[in-house]
């Protein structure tokens, strides 16, 4: 039996144990506790296995196994009670009417594309950001509204040394009557419980937590998040741009960042001008933070939460 096969067999013993526990868990909180135990086990198992570059196959197997359990047992849970506004448009006026109209039409479109039978509040909008942005831009063209599609890359860079799969996100900036607005109709994907249990941070070859959990760590970011979750848009200024993008910047940090810096403030020193440079591609997060701190973690973390 090869070392790979031995590692798989050892991991599967615990995987089956946690799978059985989760199958018998009835309450969400009980499931969260079990997942925390699973994440801790994987981190300790990684200390035995060693870094990713010598054990890529086993870490890929573990990542897929974890994601399988998350999708199986946490798929229908969100960390927020703020729901998308799906109301009639009659109460809105002027610019607000136009924005709500665009978002409502986009949400109806997404609802039909993904699953019309389920409530829109329950939909997982992961991987629908690009198609929704294209839909919005097509509407803008008909309405003679200026709009651009913006890409958020992990670490705000396409540098191949920062390994993070293909995790891009897209949003729209519109200009109406000299006012700019940020539109993100699929923002709720970052508030799914399955990618927002903090103990997930520090697992090799697996993304940490999504922006959602970090947006809810202070009141200013939470207000921005709830506005976008509910209405699908927010008026854009330097402060809202920073707060919106802070959530993503923090989410790109892996467990080594916390282990080595001891910085658990879950904040950034970036301002709106920094983020504009990031989005333009003239600067990136890897020019300000160690590349080993960003993206998928490649070696075991000693952090124990």
PDB file of C-alpha atoms in Angstrom, residues 19-20 41 62 87 102 132 159 201 211-212 273 293:
ATOM      1  CA  UNK A  19     -20.428  12.178   8.096  1.00  0.00           C
ATOM      2  CA  UNK A  20     -22.429   9.950  10.444  1.00  0.00           C
ATOM      3  CA  UNK A  41      -8.980  17.380  12.855  1.00  0.00           C
ATOM      4  CA  UNK A  62      -9.454  16.122   1.530  1.00  0.00           C
ATOM      5  CA  UNK A  87     -41.217  44.109  -3.934  1.00  0.00           C
ATOM      6  CA  UNK A 102     -32.625  46.978 -12.896  1.00  0.00           C
ATOM      7  CA  UNK A 132     -25.874  38.774 -14.024  1.00  0.00           C
ATOM      8  CA  UNK A 159      -0.319  36.696 -10.502  1.00  0.00           C
ATOM      9  CA  UNK A 201      -9.340  29.276   7.984  1.00  0.00           C
ATOM     10  CA  UNK A 211     -16.343  38.120   2.693  1.00  0.00           C
ATOM     11  CA  UNK A 212     -19.697  37.815   4.474  1.00  0.00           C
ATOM     12  CA  UNK A 273      -7.440  55.094  -3.692  1.00  0.00           C
ATOM     13  CA  UNK A 293      -0.401  34.927   3.630  1.00  0.00           C
TER      14      UNK A 293
END
